[in-house]
């Protein structure tokens, strides 16, 4: 871990109002036509640029210097402020894309740029969500073709906001999903917090195509299922449910973290369950 | 393992044990599992068609068919009878063997119950 990055504190803690607002905002993005490109406006509170239901950029009131700071801290020691400010000015003057210019400078890596843009986008959406600002409409525009490396899905933004409840737990949950999920499965990790009305999503598996509403449905189902299972066996670790359509859901828990995965076939669910069983079996 | 396995036919909506097929009188564990089944199979609060829709949109009518719950000590299986979805076969088995073997045994028993009820 780059110690310089730790100097940036979490600017917005996750609470019930923030998560509720974020779910609503991200749900609005997912309900746009699949090929829509444009801007969701939230009055003076901010705006979100969207392409094909992915988030390309977001900005909120009071975040003028935030991207500069995030970019500077992708290096240790941090890049000089003047360097980043000069690049911004150059991009404004020449019309060149900021990301391309930064990468061309060699002072920031692709991963570092993605991290900074993701954090900025997530924080902006969190600010807008917490403000309670209502979406004032979607203004389509013709410009498309944002760099796919630097756009973000609503589920990953929601998980990033939820992960602020416990960053270490969220990071561990991401690794856990990467290791456990099998082909044809899409999964998420969540925690339960008595102060929240719904499960708090803290991580999603790579390449998930589940919508935010469906992630919450899966988490709620798994949550209720473990509550009921606790009545006759508090030691239940994992559950596999198979539907008549051959789709399946696997839910499991590890300490405070709960997981759920939608599987496209019985085979995928069987393999995932076997992995979970092996992981806890004595060797 | 087979001596301590319990199998029973229950009513899915009422959670009532209709017949104990294997094992002695129903244990507290089996009764607790049966009582939880109406809640476990109550899947109508969620739009599963939408959750699964992107994967298999041609699936048609959805319904939870079976559920397997695994703990360190036990495996619980609830499997609906396809021809009589208001009935389910419950299996409670100690985890003395591989989960796969317990599931295979539960499925075999489900088939024999289906056959007997035809």
CSV table of C-alpha atoms in Angstrom, one decimal:
chain,number,residue,atom,x,y,z
A,1,UNK,CA,0.0,0.0,0.0
A,2,UNK,CA,1.3,3.4,-0.9
A,3,UNK,CA,1.4,5.3,2.5
A,4,UNK,CA,0.8,8.6,0.8
A,5,UNK,CA,-2.7,7.5,-0.2
A,6,UNK,CA,-3.6,6.9,3.4
A,7,UNK,CA,-3.2,10.7,4.1
A,8,UNK,CA,-6.5,11.3,2.3
A,9,UNK,CA,-9.2,10.6,4.8
A,10,UNK,CA,-12.6,9.2,3.9
A,11,UNK,CA,-14.5,12.5,3.3
A,12,UNK,CA,-18.0,11.1,3.6
A,13,UNK,CA,-19.0,8.3,6.0
A,14,UNK,CA,-21.7,5.9,4.9
A,15,UNK,CA,-25.0,6.2,6.7
A,16,UNK,CA,-28.6,5.3,6.0
A,17,UNK,CA,-29.5,8.5,4.2
A,18,UNK,CA,-26.4,8.4,2.0
A,19,UNK,CA,-27.0,4.8,1.0
A,20,UNK,CA,-30.7,5.3,0.3
A,21,UNK,CA,-29.8,8.4,-1.9
A,22,UNK,CA,-27.1,6.5,-3.7
A,23,UNK,CA,-29.4,3.5,-4.5
A,24,UNK,CA,-32.0,5.9,-5.9
A,25,UNK,CA,-29.4,7.8,-8.0
A,26,UNK,CA,-27.7,4.7,-9.3
A,27,UNK,CA,-31.1,3.2,-10.0
A,28,UNK,CA,-31.9,6.2,-12.2
A,29,UNK,CA,-28.8,5.6,-14.3
A,30,UNK,CA,-29.7,1.9,-14.7
A,31,UNK,CA,-33.2,2.8,-15.9
A,32,UNK,CA,-31.9,5.0,-18.8
A,33,UNK,CA,-32.0,3.5,-22.3
A,34,UNK,CA,-29.1,1.1,-22.8
A,35,UNK,CA,-27.5,3.3,-25.5
A,36,UNK,CA,-28.1,6.7,-23.8
A,37,UNK,CA,-25.2,9.1,-23.6
A,38,UNK,CA,-25.6,12.4,-21.7
A,39,UNK,CA,-25.7,14.2,-18.4
A,40,UNK,CA,-27.9,13.6,-15.4
A,41,UNK,CA,-28.4,17.0,-13.7
A,42,UNK,CA,-28.9,17.7,-10.0
A,43,UNK,CA,-29.2,21.4,-10.1
A,44,UNK,CA,-26.4,23.3,-8.4
A,45,UNK,CA,-25.5,20.1,-6.4
A,46,UNK,CA,-23.8,18.3,-9.2
A,47,UNK,CA,-24.0,16.3,-12.4
A,48,UNK,CA,-23.2,12.8,-13.6
A,49,UNK,CA,-22.0,11.9,-17.1
A,50,UNK,CA,-23.4,8.6,-18.3
A,51,UNK,CA,-22.7,6.4,-21.3
A,52,UNK,CA,-24.6,3.1,-21.8
A,53,UNK,CA,-25.6,3.0,-18.1
A,54,UNK,CA,-22.0,3.3,-17.0
A,55,UNK,CA,-20.7,6.4,-15.2
A,56,UNK,CA,-18.0,8.3,-17.0
A,57,UNK,CA,-17.6,11.2,-14.6
A,58,UNK,CA,-19.3,12.9,-11.8
A,59,UNK,CA,-18.8,16.2,-10.0
A,60,UNK,CA,-20.5,17.8,-7.0
A,61,UNK,CA,-20.6,21.2,-5.4
A,62,UNK,CA,-17.4,21.9,-3.4
A,63,UNK,CA,-15.2,19.4,-5.1
A,64,UNK,CA,-13.2,21.8,-7.2
A,65,UNK,CA,-9.8,20.8,-5.8
A,66,UNK,CA,-10.5,17.1,-5.0
A,67,UNK,CA,-9.4,15.6,-8.3
A,68,UNK,CA,-6.1,17.5,-8.2
A,69,UNK,CA,-5.5,16.1,-4.7
A,70,UNK,CA,-6.4,12.6,-5.6
A,71,UNK,CA,-4.2,12.6,-8.7
A,72,UNK,CA,-1.2,14.1,-6.8
A,73,UNK,CA,-1.5,11.3,-4.2
A,74,UNK,CA,-1.2,8.5,-6.7
A,75,UNK,CA,2.5,9.0,-6.4
A,76,UNK,CA,4.7,8.9,-3.3
A,77,UNK,CA,5.9,11.5,-2.6
A,78,UNK,CA,2.9,13.3,-4.0
A,79,UNK,CA,3.2,15.1,-7.4
A,80,UNK,CA,3.7,18.8,-7.1
A,81,UNK,CA,0.4,20.7,-7.2
A,82,UNK,CA,1.9,23.0,-9.9
A,83,UNK,CA,2.5,20.0,-12.1
A,84,UNK,CA,-1.1,18.9,-12.1
A,85,UNK,CA,-2.4,22.5,-12.3
A,86,UNK,CA,-0.2,23.1,-15.4
A,87,UNK,CA,-1.5,19.9,-17.0
A,88,UNK,CA,-5.1,21.0,-16.4
A,89,UNK,CA,-4.4,24.3,-18.0
A,90,UNK,CA,-2.7,22.7,-21.0
A,91,UNK,CA,-5.7,20.4,-21.5
A,92,UNK,CA,-8.1,23.3,-21.4
A,93,UNK,CA,-6.0,25.2,-23.9
A,94,UNK,CA,-5.4,22.4,-26.4
A,95,UNK,CA,-8.6,20.4,-25.9
A,96,UNK,CA,-6.6,17.3,-25.2
A,97,UNK,CA,-8.2,14.7,-22.9
A,98,UNK,CA,-6.8,14.9,-19.3
A,99,UNK,CA,-6.4,11.2,-18.9
A,100,UNK,CA,-4.4,10.8,-22.1
A,101,UNK,CA,-2.2,13.8,-21.1
A,102,UNK,CA,-1.5,12.4,-17.7
A,103,UNK,CA,-0.6,9.0,-19.0
A,104,UNK,CA,1.6,10.5,-21.7
A,105,UNK,CA,3.5,12.5,-19.0
A,106,UNK,CA,4.6,9.2,-17.5
A,107,UNK,CA,4.0,10.6,-14.0
A,108,UNK,CA,0.9,8.5,-13.3
A,109,UNK,CA,0.1,4.9,-14.1
A,110,UNK,CA,-3.1,3.7,-15.7
A,111,UNK,CA,-4.1,2.0,-12.5
A,112,UNK,CA,-3.3,5.2,-10.5
A,113,UNK,CA,-5.4,7.3,-12.9
A,114,UNK,CA,-8.3,4.8,-12.6
A,115,UNK,CA,-8.1,4.9,-8.9
A,116,UNK,CA,-8.2,8.7,-8.7
A,117,UNK,CA,-11.1,8.9,-11.2
A,118,UNK,CA,-13.0,6.2,-9.4
A,119,UNK,CA,-12.6,7.8,-6.0
A,120,UNK,CA,-13.6,11.2,-7.4
A,121,UNK,CA,-16.6,9.8,-9.2
A,122,UNK,CA,-17.7,7.9,-6.1
A,123,UNK,CA,-17.3,10.8,-3.8
A,124,UNK,CA,-19.2,13.1,-6.1
A,125,UNK,CA,-22.1,10.7,-6.3
A,126,UNK,CA,-22.0,10.3,-2.5
A,127,UNK,CA,-22.1,14.1,-2.1
A,128,UNK,CA,-25.1,14.4,-4.4
A,129,UNK,CA,-26.8,11.4,-2.8
A,130,UNK,CA,-26.4,12.8,0.6
A,131,UNK,CA,-27.6,16.3,-0.4
A,132,UNK,CA,-31.0,14.8,-1.2
A,133,UNK,CA,-31.0,16.6,-4.5
A,134,UNK,CA,-33.5,15.3,-7.0
A,135,UNK,CA,-32.5,14.5,-10.6
A,136,UNK,CA,-33.7,17.4,-12.7
A,137,UNK,CA,-33.5,15.5,-15.9
A,138,UNK,CA,-31.2,13.8,-18.5
A,139,UNK,CA,-29.7,15.8,-21.2
A,140,UNK,CA,-28.6,13.5,-24.0
A,141,UNK,CA,-25.6,14.4,-26.1
A,142,UNK,CA,-24.0,13.0,-29.2
A,143,UNK,CA,-20.5,12.6,-27.9
A,144,UNK,CA,-19.8,9.0,-27.1
A,145,UNK,CA,-16.8,6.8,-26.8
A,146,UNK,CA,-15.5,7.4,-23.3
A,147,UNK,CA,-12.4,5.3,-22.6
A,148,UNK,CA,-13.8,2.0,-21.2
A,149,UNK,CA,-10.8,1.7,-18.8
A,150,UNK,CA,-12.1,4.8,-16.9
A,151,UNK,CA,-15.9,4.2,-16.7
A,152,UNK,CA,-17.6,2.7,-13.7
A,153,UNK,CA,-20.7,0.6,-13.2
A,154,UNK,CA,-23.5,1.5,-10.7
A,155,UNK,CA,-22.9,-1.7,-8.7
A,156,UNK,CA,-19.1,-0.9,-8.2
A,157,UNK,CA,-19.9,2.6,-7.2
A,158,UNK,CA,-22.5,1.4,-4.7
A,159,UNK,CA,-20.1,-1.1,-3.2
A,160,UNK,CA,-17.4,1.5,-2.9
A,161,UNK,CA,-19.8,3.8,-1.0
A,162,UNK,CA,-21.0,0.9,1.2
A,163,UNK,CA,-17.4,-0.2,1.7
A,164,UNK,CA,-16.7,3.0,3.6
A,165,UNK,CA,-18.5,1.4,6.6
A,166,UNK,CA,-15.4,-0.8,7.0
A,167,UNK,CA,-12.7,-0.4,4.4
A,168,UNK,CA,-10.6,-3.4,5.6
A,169,UNK,CA,-13.6,-5.7,5.6
A,170,UNK,CA,-14.6,-4.5,2.1
A,171,UNK,CA,-11.1,-5.1,0.7
A,172,UNK,CA,-11.1,-8.6,2.2
A,173,UNK,CA,-14.5,-9.3,0.7
A,174,UNK,CA,-13.4,-8.3,-2.8
A,175,UNK,CA,-10.5,-10.7,-2.6
A,176,UNK,CA,-12.8,-13.4,-1.2
A,177,UNK,CA,-15.2,-13.0,-4.2
A,178,UNK,CA,-12.3,-13.1,-6.7
A,179,UNK,CA,-11.1,-16.4,-5.2
A,180,UNK,CA,-14.4,-18.1,-4.7
A,181,UNK,CA,-16.7,-17.1,-7.6
A,182,UNK,CA,-16.7,-19.6,-10.5
A,183,UNK,CA,-17.6,-19.1,-14.2
A,184,UNK,CA,-21.3,-18.4,-14.7
A,185,UNK,CA,-21.7,-16.9,-11.3
A,186,UNK,CA,-22.1,-13.3,-10.3
A,187,UNK,CA,-21.7,-12.3,-6.7
A,188,UNK,CA,-21.7,-9.7,-4.0
A,189,UNK,CA,-20.7,-9.2,-0.4
A,190,UNK,CA,-22.7,-7.3,2.2
A,191,UNK,CA,-22.8,-6.6,5.9
A,192,UNK,CA,-25.8,-6.1,8.1
A,193,UNK,CA,-26.0,-3.0,10.2
A,194,UNK,CA,-29.0,-2.4,12.6
A,195,UNK,CA,-28.9,1.3,11.7
A,196,UNK,CA,-29.5,0.6,8.0
A,197,UNK,CA,-32.9,-0.5,6.6
A,198,UNK,CA,-31.3,-2.7,3.9
A,199,UNK,CA,-28.1,-4.8,3.7
A,200,UNK,CA,-25.0,-2.7,3.0
A,201,UNK,CA,-23.3,-3.9,-0.2
A,202,UNK,CA,-19.5,-3.7,0.3
A,203,UNK,CA,-18.1,-5.6,-2.7
A,204,UNK,CA,-19.2,-6.9,-6.0
A,205,UNK,CA,-17.5,-9.6,-8.2
A,206,UNK,CA,-15.7,-8.5,-11.3
A,207,UNK,CA,-17.8,-8.0,-14.4
A,208,UNK,CA,-21.1,-8.2,-12.6
A,209,UNK,CA,-24.1,-7.4,-14.8
A,210,UNK,CA,-26.5,-7.5,-11.9
A,211,UNK,CA,-28.4,-4.2,-11.4
A,212,UNK,CA,-28.3,-2.4,-8.1
A,213,UNK,CA,-31.9,-3.4,-7.3
A,214,UNK,CA,-31.1,-7.0,-8.0
A,215,UNK,CA,-28.0,-7.0,-5.8
A,216,UNK,CA,-30.2,-5.7,-3.0
A,217,UNK,CA,-32.8,-8.3,-3.7
A,218,UNK,CA,-30.2,-11.1,-3.5
A,219,UNK,CA,-28.7,-9.6,-0.3
A,220,UNK,CA,-32.1,-9.3,1.4
A,221,UNK,CA,-33.0,-12.8,0.5
A,222,UNK,CA,-29.8,-14.2,1.8
A,223,UNK,CA,-30.1,-12.1,4.9
A,224,UNK,CA,-33.6,-13.4,5.7
A,225,UNK,CA,-32.6,-17.0,4.9
A,226,UNK,CA,-29.8,-17.0,7.5
A,227,UNK,CA,-32.2,-15.4,10.0
A,228,UNK,CA,-34.6,-18.3,9.5
A,229,UNK,CA,-31.8,-20.9,9.5
A,230,UNK,CA,-30.5,-19.6,12.8
A,231,UNK,CA,-33.8,-20.8,14.4
A,232,UNK,CA,-33.0,-24.5,13.8
A,233,UNK,CA,-29.2,-24.4,13.2
A,234,UNK,CA,-27.2,-21.3,14.0
A,235,UNK,CA,-24.1,-22.9,12.5
A,236,UNK,CA,-25.4,-22.9,8.9
A,237,UNK,CA,-22.5,-21.6,6.8
A,238,UNK,CA,-23.8,-21.8,3.2
A,239,UNK,CA,-27.0,-22.4,1.4
A,240,UNK,CA,-27.8,-23.4,-2.2
A,241,UNK,CA,-31.2,-22.8,-3.7
A,242,UNK,CA,-32.1,-24.1,-7.1
A,243,UNK,CA,-35.0,-22.8,-9.1
A,244,UNK,CA,-37.2,-24.7,-11.6
A,245,UNK,CA,-35.4,-22.8,-14.4
A,246,UNK,CA,-32.1,-24.4,-13.3
A,247,UNK,CA,-30.9,-21.0,-12.1
A,248,UNK,CA,-29.5,-21.1,-8.6
A,249,UNK,CA,-28.4,-18.9,-5.8
A,250,UNK,CA,-25.6,-19.7,-3.3
A,251,UNK,CA,-25.4,-17.7,-0.1
A,252,UNK,CA,-22.7,-18.0,2.5
A,253,UNK,CA,-21.3,-16.1,5.5
A,254,UNK,CA,-17.8,-15.7,7.0
A,255,UNK,CA,-17.7,-13.8,10.2
A,256,UNK,CA,-19.5,-10.5,9.8
A,257,UNK,CA,-19.5,-10.7,6.0
A,258,UNK,CA,-22.3,-12.3,4.0
A,259,UNK,CA,-22.1,-13.3,0.4
A,260,UNK,CA,-24.6,-14.2,-2.3
A,261,UNK,CA,-24.1,-15.3,-5.9
A,262,UNK,CA,-26.5,-15.8,-8.7
A,263,UNK,CA,-25.5,-18.9,-10.8
A,264,UNK,CA,-26.6,-19.5,-14.4
A,265,UNK,CA,-26.7,-23.2,-13.9
A,266,UNK,CA,-26.9,-26.0,-11.3
A,267,UNK,CA,-23.4,-27.0,-12.3
A,268,UNK,CA,-22.0,-23.6,-11.4
A,269,UNK,CA,-23.8,-23.6,-8.1
A,270,UNK,CA,-22.5,-27.1,-7.3
A,271,UNK,CA,-18.9,-26.1,-8.1
A,272,UNK,CA,-19.2,-22.9,-6.0
A,273,UNK,CA,-20.7,-24.9,-3.0
A,274,UNK,CA,-17.9,-27.4,-3.3
A,275,UNK,CA,-15.3,-24.6,-3.1
A,276,UNK,CA,-17.0,-23.2,0.0
A,277,UNK,CA,-17.1,-26.6,1.6
A,278,UNK,CA,-13.4,-27.3,0.8
A,279,UNK,CA,-12.4,-23.9,2.2
A,280,UNK,CA,-13.6,-24.9,5.7
A,281,UNK,CA,-13.0,-28.7,5.7
A,282,UNK,CA,-10.2,-29.9,7.9
A,283,UNK,CA,-7.2,-31.0,5.8
B,1,UNK,CA,-24.8,-42.3,8.9
B,2,UNK,CA,-28.1,-43.8,7.6
B,3,UNK,CA,-29.1,-44.7,11.2
B,4,UNK,CA,-29.3,-41.1,12.2
B,5,UNK,CA,-30.6,-39.6,9.1
B,6,UNK,CA,-34.2,-38.2,9.2
B,7,UNK,CA,-36.5,-37.9,6.3
B,8,UNK,CA,-40.0,-36.5,6.3
B,9,UNK,CA,-42.7,-35.4,4.0
B,10,UNK,CA,-44.1,-32.0,4.9
B,11,UNK,CA,-46.6,-29.4,3.7
B,12,UNK,CA,-44.7,-26.4,2.3
B,13,UNK,CA,-47.2,-23.7,3.3
B,14,UNK,CA,-48.1,-25.1,6.8
B,15,UNK,CA,-44.7,-26.5,7.8
B,16,UNK,CA,-46.5,-29.5,9.1
B,17,UNK,CA,-44.9,-32.9,9.1
B,18,UNK,CA,-47.2,-35.3,7.2
B,19,UNK,CA,-45.2,-38.5,7.4
B,20,UNK,CA,-41.8,-39.5,8.8
B,21,UNK,CA,-40.2,-41.7,6.2
B,22,UNK,CA,-37.0,-42.5,7.9
B,23,UNK,CA,-35.7,-42.0,11.5
B,24,UNK,CA,-37.7,-42.4,14.7
B,25,UNK,CA,-40.1,-39.8,15.9
B,26,UNK,CA,-39.4,-36.4,14.5
B,27,UNK,CA,-36.5,-34.8,16.4
B,28,UNK,CA,-36.6,-31.2,17.6
B,29,UNK,CA,-34.2,-30.3,14.8
B,30,UNK,CA,-36.4,-31.8,12.1
B,31,UNK,CA,-39.5,-30.1,13.6
B,32,UNK,CA,-37.7,-26.8,13.7
B,33,UNK,CA,-36.6,-27.2,10.1
B,34,UNK,CA,-40.1,-28.1,9.0
B,35,UNK,CA,-41.6,-25.1,10.8
B,36,UNK,CA,-39.1,-22.8,8.9
B,37,UNK,CA,-39.9,-24.1,5.5
B,38,UNK,CA,-43.0,-21.8,4.8
B,39,UNK,CA,-40.7,-18.9,5.3
B,40,UNK,CA,-37.8,-20.4,3.4
B,41,UNK,CA,-39.9,-21.1,0.4
B,42,UNK,CA,-41.7,-17.7,0.5
B,43,UNK,CA,-39.8,-16.3,-2.5
B,44,UNK,CA,-42.6,-14.0,-3.8
B,45,UNK,CA,-41.1,-10.9,-2.1
B,46,UNK,CA,-38.4,-10.7,-4.8
B,47,UNK,CA,-38.7,-10.4,-8.6
B,48,UNK,CA,-36.6,-13.5,-9.3
B,49,UNK,CA,-37.6,-13.3,-13.0
B,50,UNK,CA,-35.7,-10.0,-13.1
B,51,UNK,CA,-32.8,-11.3,-11.0
B,52,UNK,CA,-32.4,-14.3,-13.3
B,53,UNK,CA,-33.8,-12.7,-16.4
B,54,UNK,CA,-30.6,-11.5,-17.9
B,55,UNK,CA,-29.2,-15.0,-17.6
B,56,UNK,CA,-32.0,-17.1,-18.9
B,57,UNK,CA,-34.9,-15.0,-20.1
B,58,UNK,CA,-36.7,-18.0,-21.7
B,59,UNK,CA,-36.9,-19.8,-18.3
B,60,UNK,CA,-40.7,-19.1,-17.9
B,61,UNK,CA,-42.3,-19.7,-14.6
B,62,UNK,CA,-39.9,-19.7,-11.7
B,63,UNK,CA,-40.1,-21.4,-8.4
B,64,UNK,CA,-37.7,-22.5,-5.8
B,65,UNK,CA,-37.3,-26.2,-6.2
B,66,UNK,CA,-34.8,-27.2,-3.5
B,67,UNK,CA,-32.7,-25.7,-0.8
B,68,UNK,CA,-29.6,-27.2,0.8
B,69,UNK,CA,-28.3,-25.7,4.1
B,70,UNK,CA,-24.9,-26.8,5.3
B,71,UNK,CA,-23.4,-26.3,8.7
B,72,UNK,CA,-20.4,-27.8,10.4
B,73,UNK,CA,-22.6,-30.4,12.1
B,74,UNK,CA,-25.6,-31.0,9.7
B,75,UNK,CA,-26.9,-30.9,6.2
B,76,UNK,CA,-30.5,-29.9,5.8
B,77,UNK,CA,-32.2,-30.5,2.4
B,78,UNK,CA,-35.7,-29.3,1.5
B,79,UNK,CA,-36.8,-30.6,-2.0
B,80,UNK,CA,-40.2,-29.9,-3.5
B,81,UNK,CA,-42.0,-32.7,-5.2
B,82,UNK,CA,-42.3,-31.5,-8.8
B,83,UNK,CA,-45.7,-32.9,-9.3
B,84,UNK,CA,-47.0,-31.7,-6.0
B,85,UNK,CA,-45.2,-28.4,-5.2
B,86,UNK,CA,-47.1,-27.9,-2.0
B,87,UNK,CA,-45.3,-31.0,-0.6
B,88,UNK,CA,-41.6,-31.2,0.1
B,89,UNK,CA,-39.2,-33.9,1.3
B,90,UNK,CA,-37.0,-32.8,4.2
B,91,UNK,CA,-33.7,-34.5,5.0
B,92,UNK,CA,-31.6,-33.8,8.0
B,93,UNK,CA,-28.3,-35.7,8.2
B,94,UNK,CA,-25.3,-35.3,10.4
B,95,UNK,CA,-22.2,-34.3,8.5
B,96,UNK,CA,-20.4,-37.6,8.9
B,97,UNK,CA,-19.9,-38.0,5.2
B,98,UNK,CA,-19.3,-35.9,2.2
B,99,UNK,CA,-22.1,-33.4,1.4
B,100,UNK,CA,-22.3,-34.8,-2.1
B,101,UNK,CA,-23.2,-38.3,-0.8
B,102,UNK,CA,-25.9,-36.9,1.5
B,103,UNK,CA,-27.4,-34.9,-1.4
B,104,UNK,CA,-27.3,-38.0,-3.7
B,105,UNK,CA,-29.1,-40.0,-1.0
B,106,UNK,CA,-31.7,-37.3,-0.5
B,107,UNK,CA,-32.3,-37.1,-4.2
B,108,UNK,CA,-32.6,-40.8,-4.5
B,109,UNK,CA,-35.2,-40.8,-1.7
B,110,UNK,CA,-37.1,-38.0,-3.4
B,111,UNK,CA,-37.3,-40.1,-6.6
B,112,UNK,CA,-38.6,-43.1,-4.7
B,113,UNK,CA,-41.2,-41.0,-2.9
B,114,UNK,CA,-42.3,-39.5,-6.2
B,115,UNK,CA,-42.5,-43.0,-7.7
B,116,UNK,CA,-44.6,-44.3,-4.7
B,117,UNK,CA,-47.1,-41.4,-5.0
B,118,UNK,CA,-47.8,-41.9,-8.7
